[in-house]
Coordinates of C-alpha atoms in Angstrom, one line a residue:
Chain G
M1 CA 46.5 -29.7 104.4
S2 CA 44.4 -26.6 104.6
P3 CA 42.4 -26.2 107.8
I4 CA 38.9 -27.6 108.3
H5 CA 36.4 -24.9 107.8
L6 CA 34.3 -25.1 111.0
A7 CA 31.1 -23.5 112.2
I8 CA 29.8 -23.4 115.8
V9 CA 26.1 -23.6 116.8
G10 CA 25.0 -22.4 120.2
V11 CA 27.2 -19.6 121.5
G12 CA 26.6 -19.9 125.2
K13 CA 28.7 -20.4 128.3
I14 CA 30.5 -23.6 127.3
A15 CA 31.2 -22.3 123.8
R16 CA 32.8 -19.1 125.2
D17 CA 34.7 -20.8 128.1
Q18 CA 36.0 -23.8 126.2
H19 CA 35.2 -24.3 122.5
L20 CA 36.2 -20.9 121.0
P21 CA 39.6 -20.7 122.8
S22 CA 40.4 -24.4 121.8
I23 CA 39.4 -23.8 118.2
A24 CA 41.5 -20.6 118.1
K25 CA 44.6 -22.4 119.2
N26 CA 44.2 -25.4 116.8
P27 CA 45.7 -24.9 113.3
D28 CA 43.6 -27.8 112.0
F29 CA 40.5 -25.7 112.2
Q30 CA 39.4 -22.3 110.9
L31 CA 36.3 -20.9 112.4
V32 CA 34.2 -19.4 109.6
A33 CA 30.7 -18.9 111.0
A34 CA 28.4 -19.1 114.0
A35 CA 24.7 -19.7 114.6
S36 CA 23.0 -18.8 117.9
R37 CA 19.7 -17.4 119.0
H38 CA 21.3 -15.0 121.5
G39 CA 25.1 -15.1 121.2
S40 CA 27.6 -14.1 118.5
V41 CA 31.3 -14.4 117.8
D42 CA 33.4 -11.4 116.7
G43 CA 35.1 -11.3 113.3
I44 CA 33.1 -14.1 111.5
D45 CA 29.7 -14.4 109.9
N46 CA 26.9 -14.8 112.5
F47 CA 23.4 -16.2 112.0
T48 CA 20.4 -16.8 114.2
S49 CA 19.6 -20.2 112.7
I50 CA 21.7 -23.2 111.5
D51 CA 19.5 -23.4 108.3
E52 CA 20.4 -19.9 107.3
M53 CA 24.1 -20.5 108.1
L54 CA 24.3 -23.7 106.1
E55 CA 22.6 -22.0 103.1
K56 CA 24.7 -18.8 103.2
V57 CA 28.1 -20.3 103.9
P58 CA 28.5 -23.3 101.6
G59 CA 32.2 -23.7 102.4
I60 CA 31.5 -25.0 106.0
E61 CA 33.1 -28.5 106.3
A62 CA 32.3 -29.3 109.9
V63 CA 29.9 -28.1 112.6
S64 CA 30.4 -28.0 116.4
L65 CA 27.2 -28.2 118.4
C66 CA 27.2 -26.6 121.8
M67 CA 23.5 -26.0 122.5
P68 CA 21.5 -27.9 125.2
P69 CA 20.9 -31.6 124.4
Q70 CA 17.1 -31.1 124.0
H71 CA 17.8 -29.3 120.7
R72 CA 20.8 -31.2 119.4
Y73 CA 19.2 -33.7 117.1
D74 CA 17.7 -31.2 114.7
A75 CA 20.9 -29.3 114.3
A76 CA 23.0 -32.5 113.9
Y77 CA 20.6 -34.0 111.4
K78 CA 20.6 -30.8 109.3
A79 CA 24.4 -30.6 109.4
L80 CA 25.0 -34.3 108.5
N81 CA 22.3 -34.1 105.8
A82 CA 24.1 -31.1 104.3
G83 CA 27.4 -33.1 104.2
K84 CA 29.1 -31.7 107.2
H85 CA 31.1 -33.5 109.9
V86 CA 29.6 -33.0 113.3
F87 CA 31.2 -32.5 116.8
M88 CA 28.6 -32.8 119.6
E89 CA 29.1 -31.4 123.1
K90 CA 28.1 -33.9 125.9
P91 CA 25.6 -35.4 126.3
P92 CA 25.2 -36.2 122.6
G93 CA 21.4 -36.1 122.8
A94 CA 18.2 -36.0 124.8
T95 CA 17.6 -39.7 124.0
L96 CA 19.7 -42.7 123.1
S97 CA 17.5 -43.5 120.1
E98 CA 18.1 -40.2 118.4
V99 CA 21.9 -40.6 118.6
E100 CA 21.7 -44.1 117.2
D101 CA 19.8 -42.5 114.3
L102 CA 22.4 -39.8 113.8
Q103 CA 25.2 -42.4 113.8
A104 CA 23.4 -44.4 111.1
L105 CA 23.0 -41.2 109.0
A106 CA 26.7 -40.3 109.4
D107 CA 27.7 -43.8 108.4
R108 CA 25.4 -43.7 105.3
K109 CA 26.9 -40.3 104.3
G110 CA 30.5 -41.3 105.0
L111 CA 30.8 -38.4 107.5
S112 CA 32.5 -38.2 110.9
L113 CA 30.3 -37.9 114.0
F114 CA 32.0 -37.2 117.3
A115 CA 30.1 -37.7 120.5
S116 CA 32.6 -36.0 122.8
W117 CA 33.2 -36.7 126.5
H118 CA 35.6 -34.0 127.6
S119 CA 36.3 -35.6 131.0
R120 CA 37.9 -38.7 129.3
Y121 CA 40.6 -36.3 128.2
A122 CA 41.4 -35.1 131.8
P123 CA 45.1 -35.2 132.5
A124 CA 45.4 -38.3 134.7
V125 CA 42.7 -40.5 133.1
E126 CA 45.0 -42.6 130.9
A127 CA 47.5 -43.2 133.7
T128 CA 44.6 -44.4 135.9
K129 CA 43.4 -46.8 133.2
A130 CA 46.9 -48.2 132.9
F131 CA 47.1 -48.6 136.7
L132 CA 43.8 -50.4 137.0
A133 CA 44.7 -52.7 134.2
S134 CA 47.8 -53.7 136.2
T135 CA 46.0 -54.7 139.4
T136 CA 42.8 -56.1 140.8
I137 CA 40.0 -53.8 141.9
R138 CA 38.3 -54.7 145.2
S139 CA 35.8 -51.8 145.2
M140 CA 35.3 -48.4 143.7
K141 CA 33.4 -45.3 144.8
V142 CA 32.6 -42.2 142.7
I143 CA 31.9 -39.0 144.6
W144 CA 30.8 -36.1 142.4
K145 CA 29.4 -33.3 144.5
E146 CA 29.3 -29.7 143.5
D147 CA 27.3 -26.5 144.0
V148 CA 24.8 -26.1 141.2
R149 CA 24.3 -22.4 142.0
H150 CA 28.0 -21.8 141.4
W151 CA 28.4 -23.9 138.2
H152 CA 25.1 -23.5 136.5
P153 CA 23.6 -20.2 137.7
N154 CA 20.1 -19.7 136.3
Q155 CA 20.5 -22.3 133.6
E156 CA 16.9 -23.3 133.3
W157 CA 17.4 -26.1 130.7
I158 CA 19.3 -28.3 133.1
W159 CA 16.2 -28.5 135.3
Q160 CA 13.8 -29.3 132.5
A161 CA 12.8 -32.8 131.5
G162 CA 15.6 -34.0 129.2
G163 CA 18.1 -31.7 130.9
L164 CA 19.4 -34.5 133.1
G165 CA 19.8 -32.5 136.3
V166 CA 22.7 -33.7 138.4
F167 CA 23.5 -36.2 135.7
D168 CA 24.9 -33.3 133.6
P169 CA 28.0 -33.3 135.8
G170 CA 27.5 -37.0 136.8
I171 CA 27.8 -38.1 133.2
N172 CA 31.4 -36.8 133.2
A173 CA 32.2 -39.2 136.0
L174 CA 30.4 -42.0 134.1
S175 CA 32.4 -41.2 131.0
I176 CA 35.6 -41.6 133.0
V177 CA 34.5 -44.8 134.8
T178 CA 33.4 -46.5 131.6
H179 CA 36.8 -45.7 130.1
I180 CA 39.1 -46.7 132.9
L181 CA 37.4 -50.0 134.1
P182 CA 38.6 -53.2 132.4
K183 CA 35.0 -54.6 132.1
P184 CA 31.6 -53.1 131.3
V185 CA 29.4 -52.4 134.3
F186 CA 25.7 -52.1 134.8
I187 CA 23.4 -50.5 137.4
T188 CA 21.6 -52.8 139.9
R189 CA 20.0 -50.1 142.1
A190 CA 19.5 -46.3 142.1
T191 CA 17.7 -43.6 144.0
L192 CA 17.1 -40.3 142.3
E193 CA 16.2 -37.2 144.4
F194 CA 13.9 -34.7 142.6
P195 CA 13.3 -31.3 144.1
E196 CA 9.5 -31.0 144.4
N197 CA 9.4 -28.1 141.9
R198 CA 11.8 -29.5 139.3
D199 CA 11.7 -32.1 136.5
A200 CA 15.3 -33.2 136.9
P201 CA 17.1 -34.8 139.8
I202 CA 19.4 -32.8 142.2
A203 CA 21.1 -35.9 143.6
A204 CA 21.5 -39.6 142.8
D205 CA 22.9 -42.6 144.6
I206 CA 23.7 -45.5 142.3
T207 CA 25.0 -49.1 142.7
F208 CA 26.7 -50.8 139.8
T209 CA 28.3 -54.2 139.3
D210 CA 29.9 -56.2 136.6
A211 CA 30.0 -59.8 135.5
D212 CA 32.5 -60.5 138.3
G213 CA 30.4 -58.9 141.0
L214 CA 32.5 -55.6 141.2
D215 CA 31.4 -53.4 144.1
L216 CA 31.0 -49.9 142.4
S217 CA 28.9 -47.0 143.7
A218 CA 28.4 -43.4 142.7
E219 CA 27.1 -40.5 144.7
F220 CA 26.1 -37.4 142.6
D221 CA 24.9 -34.3 144.5
W222 CA 24.3 -30.7 143.4
R223 CA 23.8 -29.3 146.9
Q224 CA 27.5 -29.3 147.9
T225 CA 28.7 -26.0 149.3
G226 CA 32.3 -25.4 150.4
K227 CA 34.8 -27.9 149.1
Q228 CA 33.7 -29.5 145.8
S229 CA 34.3 -33.2 145.1
W230 CA 35.0 -34.8 141.8
D231 CA 36.8 -38.0 142.9
I232 CA 37.0 -41.6 142.0
V233 CA 38.4 -43.8 144.8
A234 CA 39.3 -47.5 144.4
D235 CA 40.5 -50.1 146.9
T236 CA 42.9 -52.2 144.8
E237 CA 45.5 -55.0 145.5
A238 CA 48.2 -52.4 144.7
G239 CA 46.9 -49.9 147.2
Q240 CA 44.3 -47.1 147.5
M241 CA 43.8 -45.3 144.2
V242 CA 42.4 -41.7 144.2
L243 CA 41.7 -40.0 140.9
S244 CA 40.8 -36.5 142.1
E245 CA 39.7 -33.1 140.8
G246 CA 37.7 -34.5 137.9
G247 CA 40.5 -36.6 136.6
A248 CA 43.3 -34.2 137.0
K249 CA 45.4 -36.0 139.6
L250 CA 46.2 -39.6 140.3
S251 CA 47.5 -40.7 143.7
I252 CA 48.3 -44.2 145.0
D253 CA 48.4 -44.6 148.8
G254 CA 48.6 -40.9 149.2
V255 CA 51.5 -40.4 146.8
L256 CA 50.9 -38.2 143.8
K257 CA 51.6 -40.3 140.6
H258 CA 50.3 -38.1 137.8
E259 CA 49.5 -34.4 137.4
E260 CA 49.7 -32.1 134.4
P261 CA 47.9 -29.0 133.2
E262 CA 44.3 -29.5 132.1
Q263 CA 43.8 -29.6 128.3
E264 CA 40.4 -31.3 127.9
Y265 CA 38.9 -29.2 125.1
P266 CA 42.1 -28.8 123.1
M267 CA 42.4 -32.6 123.2
L268 CA 38.8 -32.9 122.0
Y269 CA 39.5 -30.8 119.0
K270 CA 42.7 -32.7 118.3
R271 CA 40.7 -35.9 118.4
F272 CA 38.0 -34.4 116.1
A273 CA 40.6 -33.4 113.5
E274 CA 42.0 -36.9 113.8
I275 CA 38.7 -38.7 113.1
V276 CA 37.8 -36.3 110.3
K277 CA 41.1 -37.0 108.6
A278 CA 40.8 -40.7 109.1
G279 CA 37.1 -40.8 107.8
K280 CA 35.9 -42.4 111.1
S281 CA 33.3 -41.6 113.7
D282 CA 33.7 -41.8 117.5
V283 CA 30.4 -42.4 119.3
D284 CA 30.4 -44.3 122.6
L285 CA 26.9 -44.2 124.1
A286 CA 27.9 -46.1 127.3
P287 CA 27.8 -43.0 129.6
L288 CA 24.3 -41.8 128.4
R289 CA 23.1 -45.4 128.5
H290 CA 23.9 -45.6 132.2
V291 CA 22.0 -42.4 132.8
A292 CA 19.0 -43.8 130.9
D293 CA 19.3 -47.0 132.9
A294 CA 19.4 -45.0 136.2
F295 CA 16.2 -43.2 135.3
M296 CA 14.5 -46.4 134.2
L297 CA 15.6 -48.6 137.1
G298 CA 15.8 -45.9 139.8
R299 CA 13.4 -45.1 142.7
R300 CA 12.2 -41.5 142.7
K301 CA 12.4 -39.6 146.0
F302 CA 11.1 -36.1 146.5
V303 CA 13.1 -33.5 148.3
D304 CA 12.9 -29.8 149.1
A305 CA 12.2 -27.4 146.3
F306 CA 15.2 -25.8 144.7
H307 CA 15.4 -22.1 143.9
D308 CA 18.3 -20.5 142.1
Chain R
M1 CA 18.4 -83.8 114.4
S2 CA 17.7 -84.7 118.0
P3 CA 15.7 -82.2 120.0
I4 CA 17.4 -79.4 121.9
H5 CA 17.5 -80.2 125.6
L6 CA 15.8 -77.2 127.2
A7 CA 15.4 -76.1 130.8
I8 CA 13.1 -73.4 132.0
V9 CA 13.8 -70.9 134.8
G10 CA 11.0 -69.1 136.6
V11 CA 7.8 -71.2 136.6
G12 CA 5.2 -68.4 137.1
K13 CA 2.1 -67.2 135.2
I14 CA 3.8 -66.5 131.8
A15 CA 5.6 -69.9 131.9
R16 CA 2.4 -71.8 132.6
D17 CA 0.2 -69.8 130.2
Q18 CA 2.6 -69.6 127.3
H19 CA 6.0 -71.2 127.5
L20 CA 5.2 -74.7 128.6
P21 CA 2.4 -75.3 126.1
S22 CA 4.5 -73.9 123.3
I23 CA 7.5 -76.1 124.2
A24 CA 5.3 -79.2 124.5
K25 CA 4.1 -78.8 121.0
N26 CA 7.5 -78.1 119.4
P27 CA 9.5 -81.2 118.3
D28 CA 12.7 -79.1 118.2
F29 CA 12.7 -79.0 122.0
Q30 CA 12.7 -81.5 124.8
L31 CA 12.0 -80.0 128.3
V32 CA 14.4 -81.7 130.7
A33 CA 14.5 -79.5 133.8
A34 CA 13.0 -76.5 135.6
A35 CA 14.3 -74.1 138.3
S36 CA 12.0 -71.9 140.2
R37 CA 11.7 -70.6 143.8
H38 CA 8.0 -71.4 144.1
G39 CA 6.8 -73.3 141.0
S40 CA 7.5 -76.7 139.5
V41 CA 6.8 -78.7 136.3
D42 CA 5.4 -82.2 136.5
G43 CA 7.4 -85.1 135.0
I44 CA 10.8 -83.5 134.9
D45 CA 13.6 -82.7 137.3
N46 CA 12.9 -79.6 139.4
F47 CA 15.3 -77.4 141.3
T48 CA 15.0 -74.2 143.4
S49 CA 18.1 -72.5 141.9
I50 CA 19.6 -72.3 138.4
D51 CA 23.1 -73.1 139.9
E52 CA 21.9 -76.4 141.2
M53 CA 20.1 -77.2 138.0
L54 CA 23.1 -76.5 135.8
E55 CA 25.3 -78.6 138.0
K56 CA 23.0 -81.6 138.3
V57 CA 21.7 -81.8 134.7
P58 CA 24.8 -81.4 132.5
G59 CA 22.9 -82.3 129.3
I60 CA 21.0 -79.0 129.2
E61 CA 21.7 -77.3 125.9
A62 CA 19.5 -74.2 126.2
V63 CA 17.7 -72.3 128.9
S64 CA 14.5 -70.3 128.8
L65 CA 14.3 -67.4 131.3
C66 CA 10.8 -66.4 132.4
M67 CA 11.4 -64.7 135.7
P68 CA 10.9 -60.9 136.3
P69 CA 13.5 -58.7 134.5
Q70 CA 15.1 -57.5 137.8
H71 CA 16.6 -61.1 138.2
R72 CA 17.3 -62.0 134.6
Y73 CA 20.9 -60.9 134.2
D74 CA 22.3 -63.3 136.9
A75 CA 20.5 -66.3 135.4
A76 CA 21.4 -65.4 131.8
Y77 CA 25.1 -64.9 132.8
K78 CA 25.3 -68.2 134.5
A79 CA 23.6 -70.1 131.7
L80 CA 25.8 -68.5 129.0
N81 CA 28.9 -69.0 131.1
A82 CA 27.9 -72.7 131.4
G83 CA 27.7 -72.9 127.6
K84 CA 23.9 -72.8 127.2
H85 CA 21.9 -70.9 124.6
V86 CA 19.5 -68.5 126.2
F87 CA 15.9 -67.4 125.4
M88 CA 14.8 -64.3 127.4
E89 CA 11.2 -63.4 128.0
K90 CA 10.6 -59.6 127.5
P91 CA 11.9 -57.2 128.6
P92 CA 15.4 -58.7 128.2
G93 CA 16.7 -57.0 131.3
A94 CA 16.3 -54.3 134.0
T95 CA 18.9 -52.1 132.2
L96 CA 20.2 -51.7 128.6
S97 CA 23.8 -52.0 129.8
E98 CA 23.4 -55.5 131.3
V99 CA 21.8 -56.8 128.0
E100 CA 24.7 -55.3 126.0
D101 CA 27.0 -57.2 128.4
L102 CA 25.1 -60.5 127.8
Q103 CA 25.2 -60.1 124.1
A104 CA 29.0 -59.6 124.2
L105 CA 29.3 -62.7 126.3
A106 CA 27.1 -64.8 124.0
D107 CA 29.2 -63.6 121.0
R108 CA 32.5 -64.5 122.8
K109 CA 31.1 -68.0 123.6
G110 CA 29.6 -68.6 120.2
L111 CA 26.1 -69.1 121.7
S112 CA 22.7 -67.9 120.7
L113 CA 21.0 -65.2 122.7
F114 CA 17.4 -64.5 122.0
A115 CA 15.8 -61.3 123.3
S116 CA 12.2 -62.2 122.5
W117 CA 9.4 -59.8 121.7
H118 CA 6.3 -61.9 121.5
S119 CA 4.0 -59.2 120.1
R120 CA 6.2 -59.0 117.0
Y121 CA 4.8 -62.4 116.1
A122 CA 1.2 -61.4 116.4
P123 CA -0.8 -62.6 113.4
A124 CA -1.2 -59.4 111.4
V125 CA 2.1 -57.7 112.1
E126 CA 4.0 -58.8 109.0
A127 CA 1.0 -57.8 106.8
T128 CA 0.9 -54.4 108.5
K129 CA 4.6 -53.9 107.9
A130 CA 4.2 -54.7 104.2
F131 CA 1.2 -52.3 103.9
L132 CA 3.1 -49.4 105.5
A133 CA 6.1 -50.0 103.2
S134 CA 3.8 -49.6 100.2
T135 CA 2.4 -46.2 101.2
T136 CA 3.2 -42.9 103.0
I137 CA 2.3 -42.5 106.6
R138 CA 0.8 -39.2 107.6
S139 CA 0.4 -39.9 111.3
M140 CA 0.2 -42.8 113.7
K141 CA -1.3 -43.3 117.1
V142 CA -0.7 -46.2 119.5
I143 CA -3.5 -46.8 122.1
W144 CA -2.6 -49.4 124.6
K145 CA -5.0 -49.3 127.5
E146 CA -5.8 -52.3 129.8
D147 CA -6.9 -53.1 133.3
V148 CA -3.9 -54.0 135.4
R149 CA -6.1 -55.6 138.1
H150 CA -7.3 -58.1 135.5
W151 CA -4.0 -58.8 133.7
H152 CA -1.5 -58.6 136.6
P153 CA -3.4 -59.4 139.8
N154 CA -1.1 -58.9 142.8
Q155 CA 2.1 -59.0 140.8
E156 CA 4.2 -56.9 143.1
W157 CA 7.3 -56.9 140.9
I158 CA 5.7 -54.9 138.1
W159 CA 5.3 -52.0 140.6
Q160 CA 8.8 -52.0 141.9
A161 CA 11.6 -49.9 140.5
G162 CA 12.9 -51.8 137.4
G163 CA 9.5 -53.5 136.9
L164 CA 8.5 -50.8 134.3
G165 CA 4.9 -50.5 135.3
V166 CA 2.6 -49.7 132.4
F167 CA 5.6 -50.1 130.1
D168 CA 5.4 -53.8 130.7
P169 CA 2.5 -54.0 128.3
G170 CA 3.5 -50.8 126.5
I171 CA 6.8 -52.3 125.4
N172 CA 4.8 -54.9 123.4
A173 CA 3.3 -52.0 121.4
L174 CA 6.8 -50.5 121.0
S175 CA 8.1 -53.9 119.8
I176 CA 5.5 -53.8 117.1
V177 CA 5.9 -50.1 116.2
T178 CA 9.7 -50.4 115.9
H179 CA 9.2 -53.5 113.6
I180 CA 6.5 -52.1 111.2
L181 CA 7.8 -48.6 110.7
P182 CA 10.1 -48.0 107.8
K183 CA 12.4 -45.6 109.7
P184 CA 13.7 -45.5 113.3
V185 CA 11.8 -43.2 115.6
F186 CA 12.8 -41.3 118.8
I187 CA 11.0 -39.7 121.6
T188 CA 10.7 -35.9 121.8
R189 CA 8.3 -35.6 124.8
A190 CA 6.8 -37.8 127.4
T191 CA 4.7 -37.6 130.6
L192 CA 4.8 -40.5 133.0
E193 CA 2.1 -40.8 135.7
F194 CA 3.2 -42.5 138.9
P195 CA 0.7 -43.5 141.6
E196 CA 1.9 -41.8 144.7
N197 CA 2.4 -45.1 146.5
R198 CA 4.3 -46.9 143.7
D199 CA 7.8 -46.8 142.1
A200 CA 6.6 -47.5 138.5
P201 CA 4.2 -45.6 136.2
I202 CA 0.5 -46.5 135.8
A203 CA 0.2 -44.4 132.6
A204 CA 2.4 -42.7 130.0
D205 CA 1.8 -40.2 127.1
I206 CA 4.6 -40.2 124.6
T207 CA 5.4 -38.2 121.4
F208 CA 7.8 -39.6 118.9
T209 CA 9.2 -38.4 115.6
D210 CA 11.6 -39.6 113.0
A211 CA 14.1 -37.9 110.7
D212 CA 11.2 -36.9 108.3
G213 CA 9.2 -35.4 111.1
L214 CA 6.7 -38.3 111.5
D215 CA 3.8 -37.5 113.9
L216 CA 3.7 -40.6 116.2
S217 CA 2.1 -40.7 119.6
A218 CA 1.5 -43.4 122.2
E219 CA -0.9 -43.6 125.1
F220 CA -0.3 -46.3 127.7
D221 CA -2.8 -46.7 130.5
W222 CA -3.3 -49.4 133.1
R223 CA -6.6 -48.0 134.5
Q224 CA -8.8 -49.0 131.6
T225 CA -11.9 -50.9 132.8
G226 CA -14.5 -52.3 130.3
K227 CA -13.3 -52.6 126.7
Q228 CA -9.5 -53.1 126.5
S229 CA -7.5 -51.4 123.7
W230 CA -4.4 -52.6 122.1
D231 CA -4.6 -50.7 118.8
I232 CA -2.2 -49.0 116.4
V233 CA -4.0 -46.6 114.1
A234 CA -2.3 -44.8 111.1
D235 CA -3.5 -42.2 108.7
T236 CA -1.9 -43.1 105.4
E237 CA -2.1 -42.1 101.7
A238 CA -3.7 -45.5 101.1
G239 CA -6.4 -45.1 103.8
Q240 CA -6.9 -45.5 107.5
M241 CA -4.9 -48.5 108.9
V242 CA -6.0 -50.1 112.1
L243 CA -3.9 -52.9 113.6
S244 CA -6.1 -54.0 116.5
E245 CA -6.2 -56.6 119.3
G246 CA -2.5 -56.4 120.0
G247 CA -1.5 -57.1 116.4
A248 CA -4.1 -59.8 115.7
K249 CA -6.2 -58.0 113.1
L250 CA -5.4 -55.5 110.2
S251 CA -8.1 -53.4 108.7
I252 CA -7.8 -50.7 106.0
D253 CA -10.6 -48.2 105.8
G254 CA -12.8 -50.5 108.0
V255 CA -12.3 -53.6 105.8
L256 CA -10.6 -56.5 107.5
K257 CA -7.5 -57.5 105.5
H258 CA -5.8 -60.0 107.7
E259 CA -6.7 -62.2 110.6
E260 CA -5.6 -65.6 111.8
P261 CA -5.3 -67.5 115.0
E262 CA -2.8 -66.2 117.6
Q263 CA 0.4 -68.2 117.7
E264 CA 2.9 -65.8 119.3
Y265 CA 4.8 -68.1 121.7
P266 CA 4.9 -71.1 119.3
M267 CA 6.4 -68.7 116.8
L268 CA 9.0 -67.5 119.4
Y269 CA 10.1 -71.1 120.0
K270 CA 10.2 -71.7 116.2
R271 CA 12.5 -68.7 115.9
F272 CA 14.7 -69.8 118.9
A273 CA 15.2 -73.2 117.3
E274 CA 16.1 -71.4 114.0
I275 CA 18.8 -69.2 115.5
V276 CA 20.3 -72.0 117.6
K277 CA 20.6 -74.1 114.5
A278 CA 22.0 -71.1 112.5
G279 CA 24.5 -70.2 115.3
K280 CA 23.2 -66.7 115.5
S281 CA 21.7 -64.3 118.1
D282 CA 18.6 -62.2 117.8
V283 CA 18.8 -59.2 120.2
D284 CA 17.1 -55.9 119.2
L285 CA 17.2 -53.5 122.1
A286 CA 15.1 -50.7 120.3
P287 CA 11.9 -51.3 122.4
L288 CA 13.7 -51.2 125.7
R289 CA 15.8 -48.3 124.6
H290 CA 12.6 -46.3 124.0
V291 CA 11.4 -47.1 127.4
A292 CA 14.7 -46.0 129.0
D293 CA 14.5 -42.8 126.8
A294 CA 10.9 -42.2 128.1
F295 CA 12.1 -42.5 131.7
M296 CA 15.1 -40.2 131.0
L297 CA 13.3 -37.6 129.0
G298 CA 9.8 -37.8 130.5
R299 CA 8.2 -35.5 133.0
R300 CA 6.9 -37.2 136.2
K301 CA 3.4 -36.5 137.3
F302 CA 1.9 -37.9 140.5
V303 CA -1.6 -39.4 140.5
D304 CA -3.9 -41.3 143.0
A305 CA -2.4 -44.2 144.9
F306 CA -3.0 -47.6 143.4
H307 CA -4.2 -50.6 145.5
D308 CA -4.7 -54.1 144.0

């Protein structure tokens, strides 16, 4: 089978760090064009708008969308409408409703839509899911604390309304939690801390439960200097489970059970090729739905102004 | 067919004003019990908890839930788990995720779950939907402005996180809009005004669009004294459409086209009997999804403190 002719839209940090290297290594894809207001990719045709790219390069079969979520719907709609399969970086949109609309369009057109959650492909996630399925969970705690100045230097869009703030990394944790837990959870209480000069939260404290009364909490914080934390800790009948480093390592009672090299984005492109070949979509909105629920249900608290 | 043995949970203002009179007039239902922390219904068995009611009155076939949304999941879960059909007052929950969970439970149990939207049964809504399907909409404006002191005197729960604030009436408008428009819409911009002493918004200004670029806006305000406004106005190729008084009257170019007596809650119970007999559920989360999207995407603005 000849490779899928792929175009990329939004050549920013995440495209350069992750998408382009993963595409280059995957024989199922051939990168043929890029559209970006500011960036470009060497050796292929570059455009400043998706409209111009779709018009000038008719052979494009699939499009990967890497721009901020506030602008994703338009590009996804245009690509699907032009008959292209679509890969969406996380989060898949600025609202749940627009993603539902895209999914319906992809279904009508018989195209594959992929709402990707890269953290679900972290090395130890599947081993953790299997472990939790084999025992009973007493309680679980998610601690996702990082230094926004280090990870998102001067990225204005993450602080704008619709940019999600600390939920931009937090949704990675939620994408793992919703995948590894045996039952669906829902939020019962949340506090969101907004810097007084910003439209998006810098921290969040969330309590979830499930139909059986599971005790699940999550702490997201963007003010963490020094050691960074991306950990999910569970007290289970088979011991204390720690999924650490963003899903990279699984330990039970302090003994390392699973660790392998990180391959998240290569796995995402493997999955995208798979669903395109199978004529399916892969859109699970649960992580974004929890974020929307947190904003709807949560108390707002104002904290010190944040300056980059 | 003998009437469905129904119980009611949460005997507050909405139960007394709407549910009890509608149930009394509908021969498909026989009210057999009530559970409420503070209220009671004359002539039937009353309990202070749903647990006790379900245990002591095994003949209950269906349960109507009229308490504030923050407490709805627990009651709905218990009722479904005990094998009862469930009618939920709007909004169907404090989060989208918990309602998805209830829907899955109802499906597994083969029970009917009804997420009711009473405003969809306002007299002129169906005539409006038919009119809009026959023409092209140029733009639409929703104006939902009422005096919270008059309509929700001292109802603390509406001001708490999860109580939705001005979206409590606003979701009625959204339930109509999502029913009458030919295509799904999604929010592109929103501003939510929070009184500085409250956890829920007192006003909201929202811009929507759809795949064709529809110009749709909504203004919700709880500070309206004097004339109250519950209007949806559209500029169409067939003239100016006004759906006024919360869906009661339809006029085109100033000419009254449809008006009949209001029968929203009687229609809801008619619909509930219908889905119970047909073995179906009726759960459309679109109105609540737009509210969650507005909270997630919207800018927060602080305004004067509100005192009842």
